[in-house]
Coordinates of C-alpha atoms and ligand atoms in Angstrom, one line a residue:
X164 CA -9.8 -15.5 18.0
X165 CA -8.7 -12.9 16.0
X166 CA -6.2 -11.4 18.4
X167 CA -5.9 -8.4 16.2
X168 CA -9.7 -7.6 16.3
X169 CA -10.2 -8.6 20.2
X170 CA -7.5 -5.8 21.1
X171 CA -9.0 -3.6 18.6
X172 CA -12.0 -3.5 20.3
X173 CA -10.6 -3.6 23.6
X174 CA -8.5 -0.8 23.7
X175 CA -11.2 1.3 21.4
X176 CA -13.3 0.8 24.2
X177 CA -10.9 1.9 26.9
X178 CA -9.9 4.8 24.7
X179 CA -13.6 5.7 24.7
X180 CA -13.7 5.8 28.7
X181 CA -10.6 7.7 28.5
X182 CA -11.8 10.4 26.4
X183 CA -11.2 9.5 22.6
X184 CA -14.4 11.0 21.1
X185 CA -16.5 7.8 19.5
X186 CA -15.6 6.5 16.3
X187 CA -11.7 6.9 16.2
X188 CA -10.6 3.2 16.1
X189 CA -7.4 1.7 18.8
X190 CA -5.5 0.2 14.6
X191 CA -4.4 -2.2 16.2
X192 CA -1.9 -4.1 13.6
X193 CA 0.7 -6.6 14.5
X194 CA 3.5 -4.9 14.9
X195 CA 6.2 -3.6 13.2
X196 CA 9.8 -5.5 14.4
X197 CA 10.0 -7.9 17.4
X198 CA 11.3 -4.3 19.4
X199 CA 7.5 -3.7 19.7
X200 CA 5.8 -6.3 20.8
X201 CA 3.8 -8.1 19.6
X202 CA 1.0 -5.7 18.5
X203 CA 1.0 -2.4 18.2
X204 CA -1.6 -0.1 19.1
X205 CA -1.7 3.6 16.8
X206 CA -4.6 5.2 16.8
X207 CA -3.8 6.8 20.2
X208 CA -2.3 10.0 18.2
X209 CA -4.9 10.3 15.9
X210 CA -7.2 10.5 18.7
X211 CA -4.8 12.9 21.0
X212 CA -4.6 15.5 18.4
X213 CA -8.7 15.2 17.9
X214 CA -8.7 16.2 21.3
X215 CA -5.9 18.9 21.6
X216 CA -3.9 16.8 24.0
X217 CA 0.0 15.1 24.4
X218 CA -0.4 11.5 23.3
X219 CA 1.5 10.1 25.6
X220 CA -1.0 10.7 28.9
X221 CA -3.9 9.8 26.9
X222 CA -1.7 6.1 25.5
X223 CA -1.2 6.2 30.1
X224 CA -4.9 6.9 30.3
X225 CA -5.8 4.2 27.7
X226 CA -3.7 2.1 28.8
X227 CA -5.3 2.0 33.4
X228 CA -8.5 1.8 32.0
X229 CA -7.6 -1.7 30.3
X230 CA -7.7 -5.3 31.9
X231 CA -5.8 -7.1 30.1
X232 CA -3.8 -8.9 32.1
X233 CA -5.2 -12.7 31.1
X234 CA -3.4 -12.2 27.8
X235 CA -1.1 -10.3 28.3
X236 CA 2.6 -10.1 29.9
X237 CA 3.5 -6.0 28.9
X238 CA 1.8 -2.9 27.5
X239 CA 4.5 0.2 27.2
X240 CA 3.6 3.6 25.6
X241 CA 6.4 4.5 22.8
X242 CA 7.6 7.0 20.7
X243 CA 4.5 9.6 20.2
X244 CA 1.9 8.2 22.1
X245 CA 1.8 4.1 20.4
X246 CA 0.3 1.4 22.7
X247 CA 2.6 -2.0 22.0
X248 CA 1.6 -5.2 23.9
X249 CA 3.6 -8.2 24.6
X250 CA 1.2 -11.3 25.0
X251 CA 2.2 -13.9 28.1
X252 CA 4.1 -16.6 27.3
X253 CA 1.6 -18.7 29.3
X254 CA -1.7 -17.3 27.5
X255 CA 0.1 -18.3 24.1
X256 CA 1.0 -22.1 25.4
X257 CA -2.5 -22.4 26.2
X258 CA -4.2 -21.1 23.0
X259 CA -1.3 -23.3 20.7
X260 CA -2.5 -26.4 23.1
X261 CA -6.7 -25.7 22.9
X262 CA -5.9 -25.3 19.3
X263 CA -4.2 -28.2 18.7
X264 CA -7.2 -30.5 20.2
X265 CA -9.9 -28.5 18.9
X266 CA -11.8 -30.4 16.5
X267 CA -11.9 -27.3 14.1
X268 CA -8.3 -27.8 14.0
X269 CA -6.4 -24.5 15.2
X270 CA -8.9 -22.9 17.4
X271 CA -10.2 -21.5 14.1
X272 CA -14.1 -20.0 14.5
X273 CA -16.5 -19.2 12.2
X274 CA -18.1 -16.3 11.3
X275 CA -20.3 -15.7 14.0
X276 CA -23.0 -14.7 11.1
X277 CA -21.9 -17.1 8.6
X278 CA -22.8 -14.9 4.6
X279 CA -24.2 -16.8 1.9
X280 CA -21.3 -15.6 -0.7
X281 CA -21.6 -16.2 -4.9
X282 CA -18.1 -16.4 -6.1
X283 CA -18.2 -16.3 -10.0
X284 CA -14.9 -17.4 -11.7
X285 CA -13.5 -19.5 -14.1
X286 CA -15.8 -18.7 -16.7
X287 CA -14.9 -20.1 -19.7
X288 CA -15.8 -19.4 -23.3
X289 CA -17.1 -22.1 -25.1
X290 CA -15.5 -24.6 -28.3
X291 CA -12.6 -22.7 -26.8
X292 CA -10.1 -24.4 -24.9
X293 CA -8.6 -23.2 -21.2
X294 CA -6.3 -20.7 -21.3
X295 CA -2.4 -19.7 -19.6
X296 CA -4.9 -16.9 -18.1
X297 CA -7.7 -19.6 -16.3
X298 CA -4.3 -20.7 -14.6
X299 CA -5.2 -17.1 -12.5
X300 CA -9.0 -17.4 -12.5
X301 CA -9.7 -20.8 -11.6
X302 CA -6.4 -20.9 -8.4
X303 CA -7.4 -17.6 -6.9
X304 CA -11.2 -18.3 -7.0
X305 CA -10.7 -21.8 -5.9
X306 CA -8.6 -20.8 -2.2
X307 CA -11.0 -17.4 -1.8
X308 CA -13.9 -20.0 -2.4
X309 CA -12.5 -22.9 0.4
X310 CA -11.3 -20.3 2.7
X311 CA -14.7 -18.6 2.7
X312 CA -15.9 -21.9 4.0
X313 CA -13.5 -23.3 5.9
X314 CA -14.6 -20.1 8.0
X315 CA -17.8 -21.2 8.0
X316 CA -19.4 -19.0 5.1
X317 CA -22.3 -20.6 2.7
X318 CA -20.5 -20.4 -1.1
X319 CA -22.4 -20.5 -4.1
X320 CA -19.9 -21.3 -6.8
X321 CA -21.1 -20.2 -10.2
X322 CA -19.1 -20.7 -13.0
X323 CA -19.9 -18.0 -15.6
X324 CA -19.0 -19.9 -18.6
X325 CA -19.7 -17.9 -22.7
X326 CA -22.5 -19.9 -23.2
X327 CA -24.2 -18.3 -25.4
X328 CA -24.4 -14.8 -28.3
X329 CA -23.6 -15.0 -31.8
X330 CA -21.0 -16.8 -32.3
X331 CA -23.1 -20.2 -32.1
X332 CA -25.2 -20.3 -35.2
X333 CA -21.8 -20.9 -37.1
X334 CA -20.1 -23.4 -34.0
X335 CA -23.8 -25.0 -34.7
X336 CA -22.5 -25.1 -38.9
X337 CA -19.4 -25.8 -38.5
X338 CA -20.1 -28.9 -36.1
X339 CA -23.4 -30.4 -38.8
X340 CA -21.0 -30.6 -41.2
X341 CA -17.7 -32.4 -39.1
X342 CA -20.3 -34.9 -37.4
X343 CA -22.1 -35.7 -40.9
X344 CA -18.0 -36.0 -42.3
X345 CA -17.2 -38.9 -40.9
X346 CA -15.6 -40.5 -37.1
X347 CA -12.6 -39.1 -37.7
X348 CA -12.1 -35.7 -38.4
X349 CA -15.2 -35.2 -35.7
X350 CA -12.8 -36.3 -33.0
X351 CA -9.8 -35.0 -34.1
X352 CA -11.4 -31.3 -34.5
X353 CA -13.7 -31.9 -31.4
X354 CA -11.0 -32.6 -29.1
X355 CA -8.9 -30.1 -29.9
X356 CA -10.9 -27.1 -29.7
X357 CA -9.5 -24.9 -30.2
X358 CA -8.7 -25.2 -34.0
X359 CA -13.3 -26.7 -34.3
X360 CA -13.4 -22.7 -32.7
X361 CA -10.5 -22.4 -35.7
X362 CA -12.1 -23.8 -38.8
X363 CA -15.3 -22.4 -38.4
X364 CA -14.2 -18.6 -38.2
X365 CA -12.3 -19.5 -40.9
X366 CA -15.2 -21.4 -43.1
X367 CA -17.3 -18.6 -42.0
X368 CA -15.3 -15.5 -43.0
X369 CA -14.3 -17.2 -46.3
X370 CA -18.0 -19.4 -47.3
X371 CA -21.5 -17.1 -47.9
X372 CA -23.2 -20.3 -47.9
X373 CA -22.7 -21.3 -45.0
X374 CA -22.6 -17.4 -44.1
X375 CA -26.1 -17.4 -44.2
X376 CA -27.0 -20.9 -42.7
X377 CA -24.8 -19.7 -39.7
X378 CA -27.3 -16.6 -39.4
X379 CA -30.1 -18.3 -39.7
X380 CA -28.9 -20.8 -37.2
X381 CA -29.3 -18.2 -34.6
X382 CA -31.6 -17.2 -35.1
X383 CA -33.3 -21.0 -34.9
X384 CA -31.3 -21.2 -31.2
X385 CA -33.1 -17.8 -29.8
X386 CA -36.3 -19.1 -30.8
X387 CA -35.2 -22.4 -29.3
X388 CA -35.4 -24.5 -32.7
X389 CA -34.7 -27.8 -30.5
X390 CA -32.1 -29.4 -33.2
X391 CA -30.4 -25.8 -32.9
X392 CA -30.7 -26.7 -28.8
X393 CA -30.1 -30.1 -28.7
X394 CA -26.6 -29.5 -31.2
X395 CA -25.4 -26.4 -28.7
X396 CA -25.9 -28.5 -26.1
X397 CA -23.4 -30.6 -27.6
X398 CA -21.2 -27.9 -27.8
X399 CA -21.4 -27.0 -24.0
X400 CA -21.0 -30.4 -23.1
X401 CA -18.0 -31.4 -24.6
X402 CA -16.0 -27.9 -23.9
X403 CA -16.9 -28.8 -20.3
X404 CA -16.4 -32.6 -20.0
X405 CA -12.9 -31.3 -20.9
X406 CA -12.3 -28.6 -18.4
X407 CA -13.9 -30.5 -15.6
X408 CA -11.1 -33.3 -17.2
X409 CA -8.6 -30.3 -16.4
X410 CA -10.8 -29.0 -12.7
X411 CA -10.1 -32.4 -11.9
X412 CA -6.1 -32.2 -12.8
X413 CA -5.4 -29.1 -11.0
X414 CA -8.1 -29.9 -7.6
X415 CA -10.0 -26.7 -8.2
X416 CA -13.0 -27.9 -6.5
X417 CA -15.5 -27.3 -9.7
X418 CA -18.0 -29.6 -10.3
X419 CA -21.1 -29.2 -13.3
X420 CA -23.8 -28.4 -11.0
X421 CA -21.1 -25.0 -10.4
X422 CA -22.1 -23.9 -14.2
X423 CA -24.0 -21.1 -14.0
X424 CA -23.8 -20.3 -18.1
X425 CA -24.8 -16.6 -19.8
X426 CA -27.6 -19.2 -21.4
X427 CA -29.4 -19.0 -18.1
X428 CA -30.2 -15.4 -18.1
X429 CA -31.6 -15.7 -21.6
X430 CA -34.8 -15.2 -20.3
X431 CA -34.2 -12.9 -18.1
X432 CA -33.6 -10.7 -20.6
X433 CA -36.6 -8.9 -22.0
X434 CA -38.2 -7.9 -18.9
X435 CA -34.1 -6.8 -17.4
X436 CA -34.1 -4.2 -20.1
X437 CA -37.8 -3.3 -20.1
X438 CA -37.4 -2.6 -16.1
X439 CA -34.6 -0.2 -16.4
X440 CA -36.4 1.8 -18.8
X441 CA -39.2 2.0 -16.5
X442 CA -37.1 3.0 -14.4
X443 CA -35.9 5.9 -16.0
X444 CA -32.5 4.5 -16.3
X445 CA -32.1 2.9 -19.5
X446 CA -32.7 5.5 -22.7
X447 CA -33.6 4.9 -26.8
X448 CA -30.8 5.9 -28.9
X449 CA -31.3 5.7 -32.4
X450 CA -33.1 2.5 -31.7
X451 CA -31.2 0.8 -29.3
X452 CA -31.2 1.2 -25.8
X453 CA -29.1 2.4 -23.7
X454 CA -27.9 3.5 -20.2
X455 CA -25.7 7.4 -19.9
X456 CA -23.5 6.9 -16.9
X457 CA -22.8 10.4 -15.7
X458 CA -19.9 8.3 -13.8
X459 CA -17.6 7.6 -16.6
X460 CA -17.0 10.5 -19.3
X461 CA -15.9 9.6 -22.9
X462 CA -13.1 11.1 -25.0
X463 CA -15.6 13.8 -25.5
X464 CA -16.6 14.2 -21.1
X465 CA -20.0 13.4 -22.3
X466 CA -21.9 10.9 -20.3
X467 CA -20.6 7.1 -21.4
X468 CA -23.1 5.2 -23.2
X469 CA -23.8 2.3 -22.6
X470 CA -25.7 -0.5 -24.7
X471 CA -27.5 -2.6 -23.4
X472 CA -29.3 -4.1 -26.1
X473 CA -28.9 -3.5 -30.0
X474 CA -30.6 -1.6 -33.1
X475 CA -31.3 -5.0 -34.5
X476 CA -32.4 -6.2 -31.1
X477 CA -30.1 -8.1 -29.4
X478 CA -28.5 -8.5 -26.2
X479 CA -24.9 -7.6 -24.9
X480 CA -22.7 -9.3 -22.2
X481 CA -23.5 -6.9 -19.8
X482 CA -27.6 -6.9 -19.9
X483 CA -26.3 -10.1 -19.3
X484 CA -24.9 -9.0 -16.2
X485 CA -27.1 -7.5 -14.9
X486 CA -29.8 -9.7 -15.0
X487 CA -26.9 -12.4 -13.4
X488 CA -26.5 -10.3 -10.8
X489 CA -30.4 -10.1 -10.1
X490 CA -30.8 -14.1 -10.1
X491 CA -27.7 -13.9 -7.5
X492 CA -29.7 -11.4 -4.8
X493 CA -33.3 -12.7 -5.4
X494 CA -32.5 -15.8 -6.5
X495 CA -30.2 -17.4 -4.8
X496 CA -29.9 -14.9 -1.7
X497 CA -26.8 -13.7 -1.8
X498 CA -25.3 -11.3 0.8
X499 CA -22.0 -10.7 -0.9
X500 CA -21.0 -11.0 -4.4
X501 CA -17.5 -11.8 -5.5
X502 CA -16.6 -11.9 -9.5
X503 CA -13.2 -12.8 -10.5
X504 CA -11.9 -11.9 -13.9
X505 CA -8.5 -10.2 -15.7
X506 CA -7.9 -6.7 -15.1
X507 CA -9.8 -6.4 -18.4
X508 CA -12.7 -6.2 -17.2
X509 CA -12.7 -3.6 -14.7
X510 CA -14.5 -0.6 -16.5
X511 CA -17.6 -2.3 -17.6
X512 CA -16.6 -4.4 -13.5
X513 CA -17.5 -0.7 -12.6
X514 CA -20.3 -0.1 -14.7
X515 CA -22.1 -2.8 -14.3
X516 CA -21.8 -1.9 -10.3
X517 CA -22.7 1.6 -11.3
X518 CA -25.7 0.4 -12.8
X519 CA -27.9 -2.8 -10.5
X520 CA -26.9 0.1 -7.4
X521 CA -28.7 2.9 -9.2
X522 CA -31.6 0.4 -10.6
X523 CA -31.4 -1.0 -6.8
X524 CA -31.0 -4.9 -8.7
X525 CA -28.6 -4.7 -6.2
X526 CA -28.8 -3.2 -3.2
X527 CA -26.4 -1.4 -0.5
X528 CA -25.8 -4.2 2.0
X529 CA -24.9 -6.1 -0.1
X530 CA -21.3 -6.8 -0.9
X531 CA -21.3 -6.8 -4.6
X532 CA -17.0 -7.1 -5.6
X533 CA -15.0 -7.0 -8.7
X534 CA -11.0 -8.9 -7.8
X535 CA -9.4 -8.6 -10.9
X536 CA -6.1 -10.1 -11.8
X537 CA -3.0 -10.0 -13.8
X538 CA -1.5 -11.3 -16.6
X539 CA 0.5 -14.1 -16.6
X540 CA 4.2 -12.8 -18.4
X541 CA 6.6 -14.2 -20.0
X542 CA 10.7 -14.0 -19.4
X543 CA 10.3 -11.7 -21.9
X544 CA 7.8 -9.3 -19.7
X545 CA 5.1 -9.6 -22.6
X546 CA 2.1 -11.8 -22.5
X547 CA 2.9 -15.7 -22.9
X548 CA 2.4 -16.8 -25.6
X549 CA 4.1 -20.4 -27.4
X550 CA 7.0 -20.1 -29.5
X551 CA 5.2 -19.7 -32.8
X552 CA 2.9 -17.0 -31.3
X553 CA 0.1 -18.7 -30.2
X554 CA -1.7 -18.3 -26.7
X555 CA -0.6 -20.7 -24.5
X556 CA -3.2 -23.7 -23.5
X557 CA -3.7 -25.1 -19.9
X558 CA -3.3 -28.6 -20.1
X559 CA 0.6 -28.4 -21.4
X560 CA 1.2 -26.0 -19.2
X561 CA -0.2 -28.9 -16.6
X562 CA 1.3 -31.4 -19.0
X563 CA 4.9 -29.8 -19.3
X564 CA 4.7 -29.6 -15.2
X565 CA 4.4 -33.2 -15.3
X566 CA 7.0 -33.2 -17.8
X567 CA 10.0 -31.1 -15.7
X568 CA 8.8 -32.9 -12.3
X569 CA 9.4 -36.3 -12.9
X570 CA 12.5 -35.5 -14.1
X571 CA 13.7 -33.4 -11.1
X572 CA 12.6 -36.1 -8.7
X573 CA 14.1 -39.0 -10.6
X574 CA 17.5 -36.7 -10.2
X575 CA 16.4 -36.0 -7.1
X576 CA 16.2 -39.7 -6.0
X577 CA 17.1 -42.1 -9.3
X578 CA 16.8 -44.7 -6.4
X579 CA 13.2 -44.3 -6.1
X580 CA 10.3 -46.5 -7.8
X581 CA 9.5 -45.2 -10.4
X582 CA 5.5 -45.5 -9.9
X583 CA 6.1 -43.4 -6.7
X584 CA 8.8 -41.2 -8.3
X585 CA 5.9 -39.9 -10.0
X586 CA 3.0 -40.0 -7.8
X587 CA 5.3 -37.6 -6.1
X588 CA 5.9 -35.8 -9.0
X589 CA 2.3 -35.6 -10.0
X590 CA 2.1 -33.9 -6.8
X591 CA 5.1 -31.4 -6.8
X592 CA 3.7 -30.1 -10.4
X593 CA 0.5 -29.1 -10.1
X594 CA 1.4 -27.6 -6.0
X595 CA 4.3 -25.6 -8.2
X596 CA 2.2 -24.3 -11.1
X597 CA -0.6 -23.6 -8.1
X598 CA 1.5 -22.4 -5.7
X599 CA 4.3 -19.8 -8.2
X600 CA 0.1 -18.3 -9.4
X601 CA -0.9 -17.8 -5.4
X602 CA 1.9 -16.9 -4.0
X603 CA 1.5 -13.8 -5.4
X604 CA -0.3 -10.2 -5.5
X605 CA -3.6 -10.7 -7.2
X606 CA -3.5 -7.6 -8.8
X607 CA 0.4 -7.9 -10.4
X608 CA 1.4 -9.5 -14.2
X609 CA 4.2 -11.7 -13.2
X610 CA 6.9 -14.1 -15.6
X611 CA 6.2 -17.7 -15.8
X612 CA 9.2 -19.2 -14.9
X613 CA 9.9 -22.5 -14.0
X614 CA 13.0 -22.0 -12.6
X615 CA 11.9 -20.6 -9.7
X616 CA 8.6 -22.5 -9.3
X617 CA 10.1 -25.7 -9.3
X618 CA 12.8 -24.7 -6.5
X619 CA 13.0 -25.5 -3.0
X620 CA 14.5 -22.4 -2.6
X621 CA 13.3 -19.4 -2.0
X622 CA 8.7 -18.6 -1.1
X623 CA 8.1 -21.8 -2.9
X624 CA 5.6 -25.4 -2.8
X625 CA 8.8 -27.0 -3.0
X626 CA 10.2 -25.9 -0.1
X627 CA 6.6 -25.3 1.5
X628 CA 5.9 -29.3 0.8
X629 CA 9.5 -30.1 1.9
X630 CA 8.9 -28.0 5.5
X631 CA 6.1 -30.2 5.8
X632 CA 7.8 -33.5 5.2
X633 CA 10.8 -32.4 7.6
X634 CA 7.6 -32.6 10.3
X635 CA 7.0 -35.5 9.6
X636 CA 9.9 -37.3 9.5
X637 CA 11.0 -36.5 12.8
X638 CA 7.8 -37.9 14.0
X639 CA 9.1 -40.8 12.0
X640 CA 11.8 -40.7 14.5
X641 CA 9.9 -39.8 17.7
X642 CA 7.7 -43.2 16.5
X643 CA 4.2 -41.0 17.5
X644 CA 1.8 -39.6 14.8
X645 CA 0.9 -35.9 14.5
X646 CA -2.7 -37.1 15.9
X647 CA -1.4 -38.3 18.9
X648 CA 0.8 -35.9 21.0
X649 CA -0.5 -33.8 23.9
X650 CA 1.9 -31.7 24.5
X651 CA 1.0 -29.2 27.0
X652 CA 3.0 -26.9 25.3
X653 CA 5.7 -24.7 27.6
X654 CA 7.2 -22.0 26.5
X655 CA 10.7 -21.3 27.0
X656 CA 13.1 -20.7 23.9
X657 CA 12.1 -17.5 21.8
X658 CA 11.9 -19.6 18.9
X659 CA 9.3 -21.3 21.0
X660 CA 7.7 -18.1 21.4
X661 CA 8.0 -16.8 17.8
X662 CA 6.1 -20.2 16.3
X663 CA 3.3 -19.8 19.1
X664 CA 2.8 -16.0 17.7
X665 CA 2.4 -17.3 14.4
X666 CA 0.1 -20.0 15.2
X667 CA -1.9 -18.0 16.6
X668 CA -1.9 -15.4 14.0
X669 CA -3.5 -18.5 11.6
X670 CA -6.8 -17.2 12.5
X671 CA -5.8 -13.3 11.0
X672 CA -4.5 -14.2 7.4
X673 CA -7.4 -16.6 6.9
X674 CA -10.1 -13.8 7.7
X675 CA -8.3 -11.4 5.9
X676 CA -7.3 -13.4 2.8
X677 CA -11.6 -13.6 3.1
X678 CA -12.6 -9.5 3.4
X679 CA -10.0 -9.4 0.3
X680 CA -9.8 -12.0 -1.7
X681 CA -5.9 -12.2 -1.9
X682 CA -4.5 -15.6 -1.3
X683 CA -0.7 -14.5 -1.6
X684 CA -1.5 -13.5 2.4
X685 CA -1.4 -17.0 3.2
X686 CA 1.2 -18.1 1.0
X687 CA 3.9 -15.4 3.5
X688 CA 2.3 -16.9 6.0
X689 CA 2.7 -20.5 5.3
X690 CA 6.6 -19.9 4.1
X691 CA 7.2 -17.1 7.0
X692 CA 5.3 -20.1 10.0
X693 CA 8.3 -23.1 8.1
X694 CA 11.2 -20.1 8.7
X695 CA 10.5 -20.2 12.0
X696 CA 9.5 -23.5 12.3
X697 CA 13.0 -24.8 11.0
X698 CA 14.9 -22.1 13.3
X699 CA 12.8 -23.4 15.8
X700 CA 14.1 -26.6 15.0
X701 CA 17.8 -25.6 14.9
X702 CA 17.7 -24.3 18.4
X703 CA 15.7 -26.5 20.2
X704 CA 15.9 -30.4 20.0
X705 CA 13.6 -32.7 20.2
X706 CA 14.4 -36.6 19.5
X707 CA 18.5 -35.8 21.8
X708 CA 19.7 -37.2 24.4
X709 CA 19.3 -34.8 27.7
X710 CA 16.5 -33.4 26.6
X711 CA 13.3 -33.8 29.4
X712 CA 10.4 -35.7 28.0
X713 CA 8.7 -32.9 29.4
X714 CA 10.8 -31.0 26.7
X715 CA 10.3 -33.1 24.5
X716 CA 6.1 -33.9 24.5
X717 CA 5.9 -29.8 24.3
X718 CA 8.1 -29.2 21.4
X719 CA 7.0 -32.2 19.5
X720 CA 3.2 -30.3 20.1
X721 CA 3.9 -27.1 18.7
X722 CA 5.6 -28.8 15.5
X723 CA 2.5 -31.1 15.4
X724 CA 0.3 -27.4 15.3
X725 CA 2.7 -26.1 12.7
X726 CA 2.0 -29.6 10.9
X727 CA -1.6 -29.3 10.5
X728 CA -1.6 -25.4 10.1
X729 CA 0.8 -25.8 7.1
X730 CA -1.1 -28.9 5.4
X731 CA -4.3 -27.0 6.3
X732 CA -3.1 -23.9 4.6
X733 CA -2.7 -25.6 1.5
X734 CA -5.1 -28.0 1.5
X735 CA -7.1 -23.6 1.4
X736 CA -5.5 -23.2 -2.0
X737 CA -6.3 -26.7 -2.9
X738 CA -2.8 -28.3 -2.8
X739 CA -1.4 -32.0 -1.4
X740 CA 1.0 -32.3 1.1
X741 CA 4.2 -35.3 1.2
X742 CA 4.9 -37.2 4.2
X743 CA 8.3 -38.2 2.4
X744 CA 10.3 -36.3 -1.0
Ligands
LIG79 N1 -16.9 -16.1 -19.3 C1 -15.6 -14.3 -19.7 C2 -14.6 -14.4 -20.6 O1 -13.8 -15.8 -20.6 C3 -15.6 -14.1 -18.0 C4 -17.0 -14.3 -17.3 C5 -17.1 -13.4 -16.3 N2 -17.7 -13.3 -15.2 C6 -18.8 -12.3 -15.2 N3 -20.0 -12.6 -14.8 N4 -19.4 -11.9 -16.0 O2 -14.3 -13.2 -19.9

């Protein structure tokens, strides 16, 4: 159960009974300091002010209306009118026992009303390799997807790949030549899509005859010419099979069936534009079709014109996104739509929201959310580039992570067999890259720093994986498994209590991750939990002589719950655990 929500709703009710104006919630939060209890209600002061009465008196009245004895040890009016709340040890122990024995793991209930949620993430472009920035949208999007599914929602992954547009004429024309040139060049160029793209662009810019052919191919492609379509499909397939390798390597849960690229919406575009015109939202302007939005002004202070169809008939990125929104609402029946891209697309997304809301394509009750993320920077604070100034390719980052992790493992465990070293290193490598990404607030730019992400100190993957493997070694020493331990859990030491409180808060964290699309909240939670476990382990011996059997069972049960919470939490980030390190 979500303790914060529960306390908030019962205390809000008690406030209403005590005469507080309706619509003012109790505003229950986890307490900022241990001396203020486990939770605090901050909403009393606001209500008292509205009523023009003494807040401490109102707080007393609210407490008199509450019957929380089954779960609460103590309620106290503090400061100008806060209510501080201490959960009872017996209740916390019962929660922990129930969590341990629940097959849903950790007593996390599924959402009362599961939603259909479309999550648009990754979205690489065809004939280009994924680059360092794709670490962000892949990892963040996937962690949110997994968290939503764990909470019982029905998630539809929408990989909105860039697989349509005028550049395909040039790409098809170039592919034609590459295929004619024979196998060697073909293999070489197609494996390195980046150079394929650049070569075709160069060709287009320098060779008018080629450029002419490219333009003809665009037209033919749009008219549904079979040969052009087959060449186009080849380009999409080559790109996506390379991208799938990266997804698999990074344990990103996208599969080919999640691909819903821009081309999918192509046939909807004329009708989308027509209906926006019919509604009077879009207008003709010098042959083009534009939408003027009052909410967005240009430099001259006039409403910004957003083109949805060019005078040559071509459609734009925005037009496709409007169609995609329509498809997601009408066909996929989404209750909520999330899009992950970098912050540079924020304005585009705001315009998209304004248009689709105005046109009734996405009704108000459907959540339509852009979740932007910042940039990956080098140590110099500038966008992360290779030495020669090029964009860093995702696959190169993954290769380097493997190399660095392997030499780190070899240094720590020189006598370990090589295959074992490699196994540990490959888990550690992906974990470190992903966790470094996921542990940062998504909105901030962050510095890509190998030493920091591979460190065993601080909020890092090695630290967490090490904490997890420590727990496994406690169980090995005790001769039982985390699965068979039963408790019951008894709370005596403050470290045991601190663990039980944090364990009970897992659901709160997951619901915040799902609501705000902020996986770093889960990372911070796990980092704190691991730290609390370390101090519990120091102060509350398990396998020491003189520890009674009941105490030992209780502490093992708490440890098992920490272990399950960490492995579940890491799994939601798409990170594997290691029993030994
Ligand atoms: N392919 C786009 C890019 O690389 C991202 C697409 C994001 N999704 C969307 N519905 N616009 O910038």
